[in-house]
mmCIF file of C-alpha atoms in Angstrom:
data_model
loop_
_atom_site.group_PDB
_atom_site.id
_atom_site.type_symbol
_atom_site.label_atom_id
_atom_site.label_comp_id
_atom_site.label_asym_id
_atom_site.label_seq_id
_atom_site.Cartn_x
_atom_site.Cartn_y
_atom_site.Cartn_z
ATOM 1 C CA UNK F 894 -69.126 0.511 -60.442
ATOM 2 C CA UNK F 895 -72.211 -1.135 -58.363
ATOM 3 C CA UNK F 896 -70.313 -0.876 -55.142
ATOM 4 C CA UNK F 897 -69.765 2.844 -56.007
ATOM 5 C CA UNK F 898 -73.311 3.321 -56.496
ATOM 6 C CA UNK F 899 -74.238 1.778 -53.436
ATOM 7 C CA UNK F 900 -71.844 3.960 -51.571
ATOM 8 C CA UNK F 901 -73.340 6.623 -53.367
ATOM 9 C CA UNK F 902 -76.785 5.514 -52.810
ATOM 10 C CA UNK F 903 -76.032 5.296 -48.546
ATOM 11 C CA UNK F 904 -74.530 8.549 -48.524
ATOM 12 C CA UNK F 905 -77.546 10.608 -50.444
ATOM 13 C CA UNK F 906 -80.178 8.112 -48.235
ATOM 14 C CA UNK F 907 -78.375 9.323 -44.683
ATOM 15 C CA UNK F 908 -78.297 13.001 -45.958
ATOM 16 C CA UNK F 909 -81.714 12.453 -46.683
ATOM 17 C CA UNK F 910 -82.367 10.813 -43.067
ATOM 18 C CA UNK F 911 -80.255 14.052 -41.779
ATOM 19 C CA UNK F 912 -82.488 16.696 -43.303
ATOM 20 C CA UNK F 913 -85.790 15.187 -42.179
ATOM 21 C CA UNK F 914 -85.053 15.987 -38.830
ATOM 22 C CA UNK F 915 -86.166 19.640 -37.340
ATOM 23 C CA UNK F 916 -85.728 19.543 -33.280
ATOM 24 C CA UNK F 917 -82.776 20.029 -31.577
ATOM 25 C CA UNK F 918 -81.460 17.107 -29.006
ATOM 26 C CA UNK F 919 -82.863 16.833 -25.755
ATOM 27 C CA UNK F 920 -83.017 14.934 -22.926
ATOM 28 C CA UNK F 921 -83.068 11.390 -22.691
ATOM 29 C CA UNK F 922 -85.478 10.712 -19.316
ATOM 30 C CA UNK F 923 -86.415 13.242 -16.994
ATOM 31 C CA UNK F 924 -84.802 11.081 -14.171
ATOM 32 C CA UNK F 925 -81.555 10.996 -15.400
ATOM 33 C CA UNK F 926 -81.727 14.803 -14.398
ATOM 34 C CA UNK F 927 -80.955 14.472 -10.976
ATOM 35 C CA UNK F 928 -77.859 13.093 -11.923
ATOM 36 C CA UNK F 929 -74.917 15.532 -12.262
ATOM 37 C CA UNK F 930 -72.759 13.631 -14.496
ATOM 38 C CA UNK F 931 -74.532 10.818 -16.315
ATOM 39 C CA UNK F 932 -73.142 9.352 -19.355
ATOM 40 C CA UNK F 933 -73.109 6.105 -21.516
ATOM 41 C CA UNK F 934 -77.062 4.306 -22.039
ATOM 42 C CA UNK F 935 -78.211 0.708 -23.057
ATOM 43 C CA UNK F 936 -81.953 0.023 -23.782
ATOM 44 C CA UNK F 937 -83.934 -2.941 -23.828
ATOM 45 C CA UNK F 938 -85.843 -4.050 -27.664
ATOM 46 C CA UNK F 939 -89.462 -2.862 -25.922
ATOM 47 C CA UNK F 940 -87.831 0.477 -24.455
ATOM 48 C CA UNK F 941 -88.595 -1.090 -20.780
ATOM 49 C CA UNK F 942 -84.982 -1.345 -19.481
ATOM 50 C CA UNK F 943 -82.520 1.093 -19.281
ATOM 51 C CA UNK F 944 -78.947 1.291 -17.608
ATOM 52 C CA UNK F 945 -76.555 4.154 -17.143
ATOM 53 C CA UNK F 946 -73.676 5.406 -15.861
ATOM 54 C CA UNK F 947 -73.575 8.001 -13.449
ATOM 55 C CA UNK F 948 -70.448 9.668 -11.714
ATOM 56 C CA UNK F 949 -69.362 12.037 -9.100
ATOM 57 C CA UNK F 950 -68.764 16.029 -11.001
ATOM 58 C CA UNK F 951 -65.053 14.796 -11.161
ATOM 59 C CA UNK F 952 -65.584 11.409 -12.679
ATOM 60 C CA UNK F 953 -63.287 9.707 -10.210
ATOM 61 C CA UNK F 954 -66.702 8.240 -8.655
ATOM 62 C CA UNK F 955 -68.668 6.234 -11.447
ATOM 63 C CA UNK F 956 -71.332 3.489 -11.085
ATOM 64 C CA UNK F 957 -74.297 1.652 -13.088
ATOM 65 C CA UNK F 958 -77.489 2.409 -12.588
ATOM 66 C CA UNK F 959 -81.125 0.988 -14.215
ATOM 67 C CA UNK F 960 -84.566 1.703 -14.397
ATOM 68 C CA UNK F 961 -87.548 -0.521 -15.557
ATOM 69 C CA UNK F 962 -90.775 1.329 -17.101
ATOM 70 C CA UNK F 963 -93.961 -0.425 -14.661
ATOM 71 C CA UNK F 964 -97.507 0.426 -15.434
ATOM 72 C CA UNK F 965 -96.050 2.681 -17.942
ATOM 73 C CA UNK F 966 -93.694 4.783 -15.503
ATOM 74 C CA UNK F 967 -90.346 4.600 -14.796
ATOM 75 C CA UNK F 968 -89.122 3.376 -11.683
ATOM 76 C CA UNK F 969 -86.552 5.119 -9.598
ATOM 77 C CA UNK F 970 -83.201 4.428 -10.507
ATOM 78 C CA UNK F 971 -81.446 1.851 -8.491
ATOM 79 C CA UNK F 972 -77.505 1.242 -8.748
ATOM 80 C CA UNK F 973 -77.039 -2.493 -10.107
ATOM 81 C CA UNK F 974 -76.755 -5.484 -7.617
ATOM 82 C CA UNK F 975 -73.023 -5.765 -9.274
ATOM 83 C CA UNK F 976 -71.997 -2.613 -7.870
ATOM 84 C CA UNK F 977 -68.302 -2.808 -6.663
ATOM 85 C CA UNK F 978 -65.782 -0.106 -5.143
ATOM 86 C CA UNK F 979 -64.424 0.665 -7.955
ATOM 87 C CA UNK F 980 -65.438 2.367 -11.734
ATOM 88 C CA UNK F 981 -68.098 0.667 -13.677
ATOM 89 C CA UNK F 982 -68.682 1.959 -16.928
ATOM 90 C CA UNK F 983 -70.452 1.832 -20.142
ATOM 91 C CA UNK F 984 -73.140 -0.996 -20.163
ATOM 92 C CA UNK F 985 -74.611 -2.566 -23.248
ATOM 93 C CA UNK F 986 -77.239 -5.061 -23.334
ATOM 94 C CA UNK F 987 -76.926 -8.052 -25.542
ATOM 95 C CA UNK F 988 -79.932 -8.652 -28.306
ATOM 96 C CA UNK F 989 -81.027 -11.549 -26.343
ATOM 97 C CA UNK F 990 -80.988 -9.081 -22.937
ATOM 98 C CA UNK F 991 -79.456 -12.033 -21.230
ATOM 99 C CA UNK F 992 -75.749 -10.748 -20.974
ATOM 100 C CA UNK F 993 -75.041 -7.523 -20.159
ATOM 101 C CA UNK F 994 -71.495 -6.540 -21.025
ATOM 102 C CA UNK F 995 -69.820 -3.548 -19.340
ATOM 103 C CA UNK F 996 -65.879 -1.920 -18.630
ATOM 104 C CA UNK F 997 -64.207 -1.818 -15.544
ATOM 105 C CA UNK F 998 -61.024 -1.156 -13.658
ATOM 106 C CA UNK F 999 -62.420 -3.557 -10.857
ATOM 107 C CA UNK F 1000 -59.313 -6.590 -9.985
ATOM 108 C CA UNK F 1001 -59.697 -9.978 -11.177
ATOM 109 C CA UNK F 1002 -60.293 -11.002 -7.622
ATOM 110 C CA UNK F 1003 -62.715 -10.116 -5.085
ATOM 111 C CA UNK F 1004 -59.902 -10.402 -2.557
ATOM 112 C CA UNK F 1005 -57.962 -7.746 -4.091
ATOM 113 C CA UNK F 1006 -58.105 -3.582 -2.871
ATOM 114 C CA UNK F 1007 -56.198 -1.994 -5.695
ATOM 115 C CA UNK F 1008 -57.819 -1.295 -9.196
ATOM 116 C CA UNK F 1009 -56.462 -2.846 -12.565
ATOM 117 C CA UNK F 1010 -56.329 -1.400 -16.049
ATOM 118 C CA UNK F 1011 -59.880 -1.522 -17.767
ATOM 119 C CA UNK F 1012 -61.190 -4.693 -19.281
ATOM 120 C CA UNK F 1013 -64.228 -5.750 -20.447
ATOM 121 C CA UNK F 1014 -66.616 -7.434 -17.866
ATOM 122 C CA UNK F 1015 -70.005 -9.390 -18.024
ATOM 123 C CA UNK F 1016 -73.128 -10.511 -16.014
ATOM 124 C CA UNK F 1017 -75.651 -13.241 -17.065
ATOM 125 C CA UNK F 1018 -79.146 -14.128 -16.643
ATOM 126 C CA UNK F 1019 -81.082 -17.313 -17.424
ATOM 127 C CA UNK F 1020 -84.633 -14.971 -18.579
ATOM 128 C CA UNK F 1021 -84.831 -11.178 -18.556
ATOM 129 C CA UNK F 1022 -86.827 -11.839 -15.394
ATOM 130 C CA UNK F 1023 -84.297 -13.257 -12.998
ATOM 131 C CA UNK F 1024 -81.202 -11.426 -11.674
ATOM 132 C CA UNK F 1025 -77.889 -10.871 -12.747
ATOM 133 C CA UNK F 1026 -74.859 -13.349 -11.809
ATOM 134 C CA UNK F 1027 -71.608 -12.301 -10.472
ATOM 135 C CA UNK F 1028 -69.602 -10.480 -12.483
ATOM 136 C CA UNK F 1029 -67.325 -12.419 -15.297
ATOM 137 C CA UNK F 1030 -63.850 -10.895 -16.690
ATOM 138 C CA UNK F 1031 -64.356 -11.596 -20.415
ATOM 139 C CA UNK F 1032 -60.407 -12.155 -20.494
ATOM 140 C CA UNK F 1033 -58.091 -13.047 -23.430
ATOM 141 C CA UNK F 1034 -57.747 -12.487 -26.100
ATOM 142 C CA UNK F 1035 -59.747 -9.123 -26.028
ATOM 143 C CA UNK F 1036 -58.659 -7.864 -22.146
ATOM 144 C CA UNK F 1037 -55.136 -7.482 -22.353
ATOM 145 C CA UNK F 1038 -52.625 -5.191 -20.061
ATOM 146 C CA UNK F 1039 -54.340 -2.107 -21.191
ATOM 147 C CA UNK F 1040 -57.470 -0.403 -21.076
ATOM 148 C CA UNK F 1041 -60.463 -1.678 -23.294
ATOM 149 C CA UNK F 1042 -63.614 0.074 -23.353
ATOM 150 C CA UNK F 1043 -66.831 0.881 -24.522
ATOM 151 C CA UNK F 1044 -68.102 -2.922 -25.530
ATOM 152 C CA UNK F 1045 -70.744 -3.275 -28.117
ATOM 153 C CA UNK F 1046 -71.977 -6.478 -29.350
ATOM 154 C CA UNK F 1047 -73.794 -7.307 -32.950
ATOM 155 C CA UNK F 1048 -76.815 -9.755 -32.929
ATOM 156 C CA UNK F 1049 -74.279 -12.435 -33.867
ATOM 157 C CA UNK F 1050 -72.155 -11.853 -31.165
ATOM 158 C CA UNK F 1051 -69.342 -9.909 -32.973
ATOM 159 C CA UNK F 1052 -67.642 -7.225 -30.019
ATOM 160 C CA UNK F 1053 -67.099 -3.884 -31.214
ATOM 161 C CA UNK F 1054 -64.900 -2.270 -28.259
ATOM 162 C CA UNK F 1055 -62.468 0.542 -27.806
ATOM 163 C CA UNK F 1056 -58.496 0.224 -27.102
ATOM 164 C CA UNK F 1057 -55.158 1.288 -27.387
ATOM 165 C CA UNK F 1058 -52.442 -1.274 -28.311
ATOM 166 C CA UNK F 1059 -50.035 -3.012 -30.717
ATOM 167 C CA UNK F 1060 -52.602 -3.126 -33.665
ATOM 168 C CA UNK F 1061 -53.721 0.870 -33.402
ATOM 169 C CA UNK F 1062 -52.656 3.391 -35.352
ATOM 170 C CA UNK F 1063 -52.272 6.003 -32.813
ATOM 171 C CA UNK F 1064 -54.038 6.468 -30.179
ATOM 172 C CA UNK F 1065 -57.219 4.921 -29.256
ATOM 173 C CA UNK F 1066 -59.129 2.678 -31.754
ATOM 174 C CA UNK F 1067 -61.980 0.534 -32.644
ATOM 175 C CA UNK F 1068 -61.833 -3.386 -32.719
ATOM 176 C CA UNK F 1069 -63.985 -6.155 -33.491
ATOM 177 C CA UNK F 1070 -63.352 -9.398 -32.289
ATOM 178 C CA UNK F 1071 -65.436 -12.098 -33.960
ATOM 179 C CA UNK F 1072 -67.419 -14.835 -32.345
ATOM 180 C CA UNK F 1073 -67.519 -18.026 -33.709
ATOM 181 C CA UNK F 1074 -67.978 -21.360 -32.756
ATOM 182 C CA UNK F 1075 -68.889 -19.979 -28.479
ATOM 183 C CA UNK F 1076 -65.406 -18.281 -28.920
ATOM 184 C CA UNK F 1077 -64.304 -14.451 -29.352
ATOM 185 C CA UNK F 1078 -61.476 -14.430 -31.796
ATOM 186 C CA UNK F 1079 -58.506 -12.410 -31.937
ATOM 187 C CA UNK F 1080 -59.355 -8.746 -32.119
ATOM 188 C CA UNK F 1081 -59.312 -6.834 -35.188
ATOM 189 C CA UNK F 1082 -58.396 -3.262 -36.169
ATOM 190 C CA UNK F 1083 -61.883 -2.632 -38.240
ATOM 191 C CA UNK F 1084 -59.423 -0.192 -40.613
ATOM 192 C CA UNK F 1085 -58.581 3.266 -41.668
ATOM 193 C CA UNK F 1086 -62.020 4.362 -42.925
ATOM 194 C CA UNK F 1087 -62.890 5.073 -39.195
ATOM 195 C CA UNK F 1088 -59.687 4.821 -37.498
ATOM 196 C CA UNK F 1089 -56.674 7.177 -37.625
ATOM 197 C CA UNK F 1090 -53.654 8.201 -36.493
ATOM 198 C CA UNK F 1091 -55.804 9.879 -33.655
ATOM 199 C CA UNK F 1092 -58.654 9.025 -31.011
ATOM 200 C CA UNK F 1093 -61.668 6.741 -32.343
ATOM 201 C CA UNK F 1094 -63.657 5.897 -29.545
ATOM 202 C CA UNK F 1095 -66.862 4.643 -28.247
ATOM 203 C CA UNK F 1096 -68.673 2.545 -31.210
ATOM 204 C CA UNK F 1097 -72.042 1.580 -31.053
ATOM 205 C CA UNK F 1098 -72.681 -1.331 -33.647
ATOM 206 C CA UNK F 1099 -76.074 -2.055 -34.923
ATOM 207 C CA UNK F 1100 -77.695 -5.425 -34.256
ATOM 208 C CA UNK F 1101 -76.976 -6.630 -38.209
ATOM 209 C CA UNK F 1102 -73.715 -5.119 -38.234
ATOM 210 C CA UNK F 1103 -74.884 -2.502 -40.948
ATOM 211 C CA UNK F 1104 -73.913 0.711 -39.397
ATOM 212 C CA UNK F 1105 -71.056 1.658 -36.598
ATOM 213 C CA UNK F 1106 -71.286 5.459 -35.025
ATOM 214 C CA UNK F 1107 -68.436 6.232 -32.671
ATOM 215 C CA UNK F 1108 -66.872 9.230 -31.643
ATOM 216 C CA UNK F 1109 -63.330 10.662 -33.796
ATOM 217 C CA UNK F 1110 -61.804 13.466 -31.963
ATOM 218 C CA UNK F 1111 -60.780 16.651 -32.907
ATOM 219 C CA UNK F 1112 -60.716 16.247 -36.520
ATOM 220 C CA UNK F 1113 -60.811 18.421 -39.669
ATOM 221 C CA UNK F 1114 -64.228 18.575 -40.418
ATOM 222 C CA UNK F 1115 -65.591 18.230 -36.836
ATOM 223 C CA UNK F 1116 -65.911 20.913 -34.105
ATOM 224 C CA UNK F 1117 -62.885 20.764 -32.263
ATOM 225 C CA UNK F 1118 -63.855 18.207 -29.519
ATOM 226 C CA UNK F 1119 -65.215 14.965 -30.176
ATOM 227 C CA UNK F 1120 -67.743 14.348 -32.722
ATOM 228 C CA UNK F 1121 -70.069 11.388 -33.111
ATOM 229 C CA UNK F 1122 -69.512 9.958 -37.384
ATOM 230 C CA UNK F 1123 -71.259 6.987 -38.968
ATOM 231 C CA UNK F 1124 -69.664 4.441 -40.981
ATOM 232 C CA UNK F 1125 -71.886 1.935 -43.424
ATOM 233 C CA UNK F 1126 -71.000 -1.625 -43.708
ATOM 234 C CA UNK F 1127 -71.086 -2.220 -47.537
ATOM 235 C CA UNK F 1128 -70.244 -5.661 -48.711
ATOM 236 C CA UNK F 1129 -68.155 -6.781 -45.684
ATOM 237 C CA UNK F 1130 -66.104 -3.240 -45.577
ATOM 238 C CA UNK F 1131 -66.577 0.169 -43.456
ATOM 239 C CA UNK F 1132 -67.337 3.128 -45.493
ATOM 240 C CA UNK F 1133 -65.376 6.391 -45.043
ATOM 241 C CA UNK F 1134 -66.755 7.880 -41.829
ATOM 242 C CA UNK F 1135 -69.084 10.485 -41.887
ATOM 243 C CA UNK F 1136 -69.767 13.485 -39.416
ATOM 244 C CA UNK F 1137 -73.100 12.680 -37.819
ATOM 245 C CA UNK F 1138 -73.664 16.586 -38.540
ATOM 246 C CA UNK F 1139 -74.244 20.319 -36.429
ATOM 247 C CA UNK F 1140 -77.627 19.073 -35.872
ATOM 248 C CA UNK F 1141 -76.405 16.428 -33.655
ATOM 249 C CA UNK F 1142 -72.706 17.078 -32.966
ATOM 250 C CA UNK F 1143 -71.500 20.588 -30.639
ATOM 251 C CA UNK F 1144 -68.072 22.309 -29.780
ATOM 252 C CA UNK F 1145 -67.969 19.939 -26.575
ATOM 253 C CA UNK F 1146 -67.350 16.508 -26.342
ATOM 254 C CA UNK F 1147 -70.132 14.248 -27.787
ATOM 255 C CA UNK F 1148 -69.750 10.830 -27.354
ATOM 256 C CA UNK F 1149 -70.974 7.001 -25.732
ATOM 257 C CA UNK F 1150 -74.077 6.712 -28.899
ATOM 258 C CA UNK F 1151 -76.664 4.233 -28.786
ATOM 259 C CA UNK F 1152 -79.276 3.737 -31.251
ATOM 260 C CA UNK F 1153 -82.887 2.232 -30.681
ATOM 261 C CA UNK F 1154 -83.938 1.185 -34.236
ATOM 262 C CA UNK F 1155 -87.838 0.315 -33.043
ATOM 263 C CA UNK F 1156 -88.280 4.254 -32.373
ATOM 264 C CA UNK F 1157 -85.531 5.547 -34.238
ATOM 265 C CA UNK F 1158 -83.923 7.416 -31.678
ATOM 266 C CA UNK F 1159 -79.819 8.098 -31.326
ATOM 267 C CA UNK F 1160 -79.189 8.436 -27.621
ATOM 268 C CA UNK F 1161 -75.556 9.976 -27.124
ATOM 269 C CA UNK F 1162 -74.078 11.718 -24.570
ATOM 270 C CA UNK F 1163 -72.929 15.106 -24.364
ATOM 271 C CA UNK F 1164 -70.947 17.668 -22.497
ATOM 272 C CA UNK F 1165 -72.391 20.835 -24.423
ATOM 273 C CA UNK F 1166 -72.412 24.194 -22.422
ATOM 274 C CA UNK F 1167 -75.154 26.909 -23.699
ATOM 275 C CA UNK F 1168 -74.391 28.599 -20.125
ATOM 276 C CA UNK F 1169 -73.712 32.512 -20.113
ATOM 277 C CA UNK F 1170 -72.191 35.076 -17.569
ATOM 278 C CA UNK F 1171 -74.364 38.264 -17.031
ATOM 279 C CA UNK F 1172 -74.916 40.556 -14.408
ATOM 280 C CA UNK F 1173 -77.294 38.114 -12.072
ATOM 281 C CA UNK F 1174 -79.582 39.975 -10.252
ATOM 282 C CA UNK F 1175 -80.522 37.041 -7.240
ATOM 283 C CA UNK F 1176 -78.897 33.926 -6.167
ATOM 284 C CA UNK F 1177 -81.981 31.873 -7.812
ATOM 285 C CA UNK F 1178 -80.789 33.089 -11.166
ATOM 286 C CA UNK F 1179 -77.452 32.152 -10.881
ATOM 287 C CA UNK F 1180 -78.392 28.834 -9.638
ATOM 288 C CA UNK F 1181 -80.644 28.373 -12.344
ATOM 289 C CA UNK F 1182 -78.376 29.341 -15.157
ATOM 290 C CA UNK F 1183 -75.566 27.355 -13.790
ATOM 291 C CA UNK F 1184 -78.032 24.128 -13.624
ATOM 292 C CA UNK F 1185 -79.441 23.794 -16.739
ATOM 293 C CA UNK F 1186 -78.799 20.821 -18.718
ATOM 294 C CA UNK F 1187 -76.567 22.364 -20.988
ATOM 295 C CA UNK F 1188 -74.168 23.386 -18.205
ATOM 296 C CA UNK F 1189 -70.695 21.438 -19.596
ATOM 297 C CA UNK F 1190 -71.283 18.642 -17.763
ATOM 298 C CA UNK F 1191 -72.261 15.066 -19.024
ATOM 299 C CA UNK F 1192 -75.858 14.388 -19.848
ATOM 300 C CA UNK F 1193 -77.676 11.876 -21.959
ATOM 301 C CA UNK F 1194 -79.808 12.711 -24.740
ATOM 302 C CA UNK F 1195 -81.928 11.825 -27.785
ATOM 303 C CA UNK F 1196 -82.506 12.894 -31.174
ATOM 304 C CA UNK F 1197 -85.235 11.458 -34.140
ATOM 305 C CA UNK F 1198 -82.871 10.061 -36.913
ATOM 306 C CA UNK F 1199 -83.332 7.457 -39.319
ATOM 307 C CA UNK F 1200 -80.045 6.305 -40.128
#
C-alpha cells in the first residue's frame, strides 16, 4: 500500500509540475540557429558549456560542436578537437565534466577508412580547464557488434544507453550497465515499464538516478511519431512510463532530452513542422516561411518544467 501511494503521490506531483507551465517550447540558443539540422545537447552544472550535434539536411554528415558562455556571452561554436571523418553523435557530459561520453561509427583504429557499427566512445580531461584526450572506445561488455547509442551516465557512474540486441524485446531499447568497483557491468534491460515490443530510445537519466525521459515511438497514447515519456525510479524499480504531454510532445519526432535541474529546463530536440503552403506573393516570403524554426527539420529546444 505505501509504494502505491508513492506512485500515486509522483504521478499527481508531475501533473502538477505539467500544469504550472504556460509557454510553448522554444529555442534552445540563438546560435544553434544557423545550424540546419542540430540535434542532441549536453550542459555543464553552471550552464557555461554546451555541446551539440549538428549535421548536413540529410544527416549523412554529423559532427560535435561546443560553445563556452565568456563575459556572459556565448562564444562561437567551434567543432570539437576530436572531430574525425566519420559520424559523431550525441554527447553527454559526466557530473564531474571530466569525461565526456559520446556514439560513433568511427573504427577502432585510426589506421582504418571504413566506418564500424556504433559504439559508445569517450574523451578525458584532468580539470574542466585543460583539453580533451584522444578518443577512447568504451568496449565490452556494453559495445558489442551492433549499434549502441545515446549514452547517459548517473552521478554514480551507472550508463543509461540505447541498443538493439539479444536482451531487447523488439526493437530498440534502453540499458543500464552498472559501475562498480572502476568497472561497467554487464548491461541490463531496465524492463517493460519503459521498454516494449517497439522503439525506446534516447534516455536521459538524472544525476541521482530518480527520473529517466526517453523517447517511445509511435505508441497508443502518443502522437504518432516519437514522443518524449518519463519514468520515476521508486524503490529501486521504473514506474510505468508516462507521456511527457501536448505541451511538450508534437506529431513529429521529438527526441535526444536533457534536463538541467539548477534552472529547471528540459532541452529536447525536435523535428516539428508549423510550415504552411499559400499563395506567396515574393521570393522573401517563401524563404521566410520555409526557414523558420519549425520547418521539419531538427532543432534544439527548451521548455520550464519541474519534473
Amino acid at each position: 500500500m505505501r509504494k502505491i501511494k508513492i506512485v500515486l503521490l509522483l504521478n499527481l506531483f508531475s501533473i502538477i509540475a505539467f500544469s504550472q507551465q504556460n509557454e510553448n517550447p522554444s529555442i534552445a540558443f540563438d546560435f544553434l540557429k544557423g545550424f540546419q539540422n542540430v540535434r542532441d545537447i549536453t550542459l555543464s552544472k553552471n550552464q557555461n558549456e554546451v555541446y551539440f550535434t549538428i549535421q548536413s539536411p540529410l544527416e549523412n554528415i554529423s559532427k560535435i560542436a561546443f560553445s563556452k558562455k565568456v563575459n556572459n556571452n556565448w562564444t562561437q561554436p567551434e567543432l570539437v578537437p576530436f572531430t574525425s571523418a566519420f559520424r559523431d553523435i550525441e554527447p553527454f557530459l559526466s557530473f564531474d565534466e571530466l569525461r565526456l561520453y559520446f556514439a560513433s561509427n568511427r573504427p577502432l583504429s585510426e589506421e582504418e577508412t571504413n566506418n564500424k557499427d556504433y559504439d559508445i566512445w569517450y574523451v578525458e580531461r584532468k580539470n574542466i580547464t585543460s583539453s580533451w584526450s584522444k578518443p577512447i572506445n568504451i568496449g565490452h561488455p556494453i559495445n558489442t557488434d551492433k549499434d549502441e547509442f545515446y549514452p547517459s551516465v548517473a552521478k554514480n557512474g551507472n550508463l543509461y544507453f540505447t541498443s538493439e540486441n539479444d536482451k531487447s524485446l523488439g526493437k530498440d531499447d534502453i540499458f543500464v550497465s552498472l559501475y562498480l568497483d572502476g568497472k561497467f557491468g554487464e548491461p541490463q534491460n531496465i524492463g517493460t515499464n519503459i521498454n516494449t515490443e517497439g522503439y525506446e530510445f534516447n534516455a536521459f537519466v538524472s544525476p541521482d538516478e530518480s527520473f529517466l525521459i526517453f523517447t517511445g515511438y509511435n505508441r497508443e497514447d502518443g502522437n504518432g511519431s516519437g514522443d518524449l515519456y518519463i519514468s520515476y525510479n521508486v524503490n529501486g524499480k521504473w514506474s510505468l512510463a508516462k507521456n511527457l504531454s501536448n505541451k511538450i510532445n508534437s506529431k513529429q519526432m521529438d527526441y535526444c532530452p536533457f534536463y538541467d535541474a539548477t534552472t529547471k529546463t528540459l532541452y529536447f530536440t525536435s523535428k516539428r513542422n508549423n510550415t504552411n503552403d499559400s499563395k506567396f506573393d515574393t521570393i522573401n516570403e517563401f524563404v521566410k516561411e520555409i526557414t523558420k524554426s519549425e520547418n521539419g527539420l531538427s532543432r534544439v529546444y527548451k521548455y520550464k518544467i519541474t519534473l
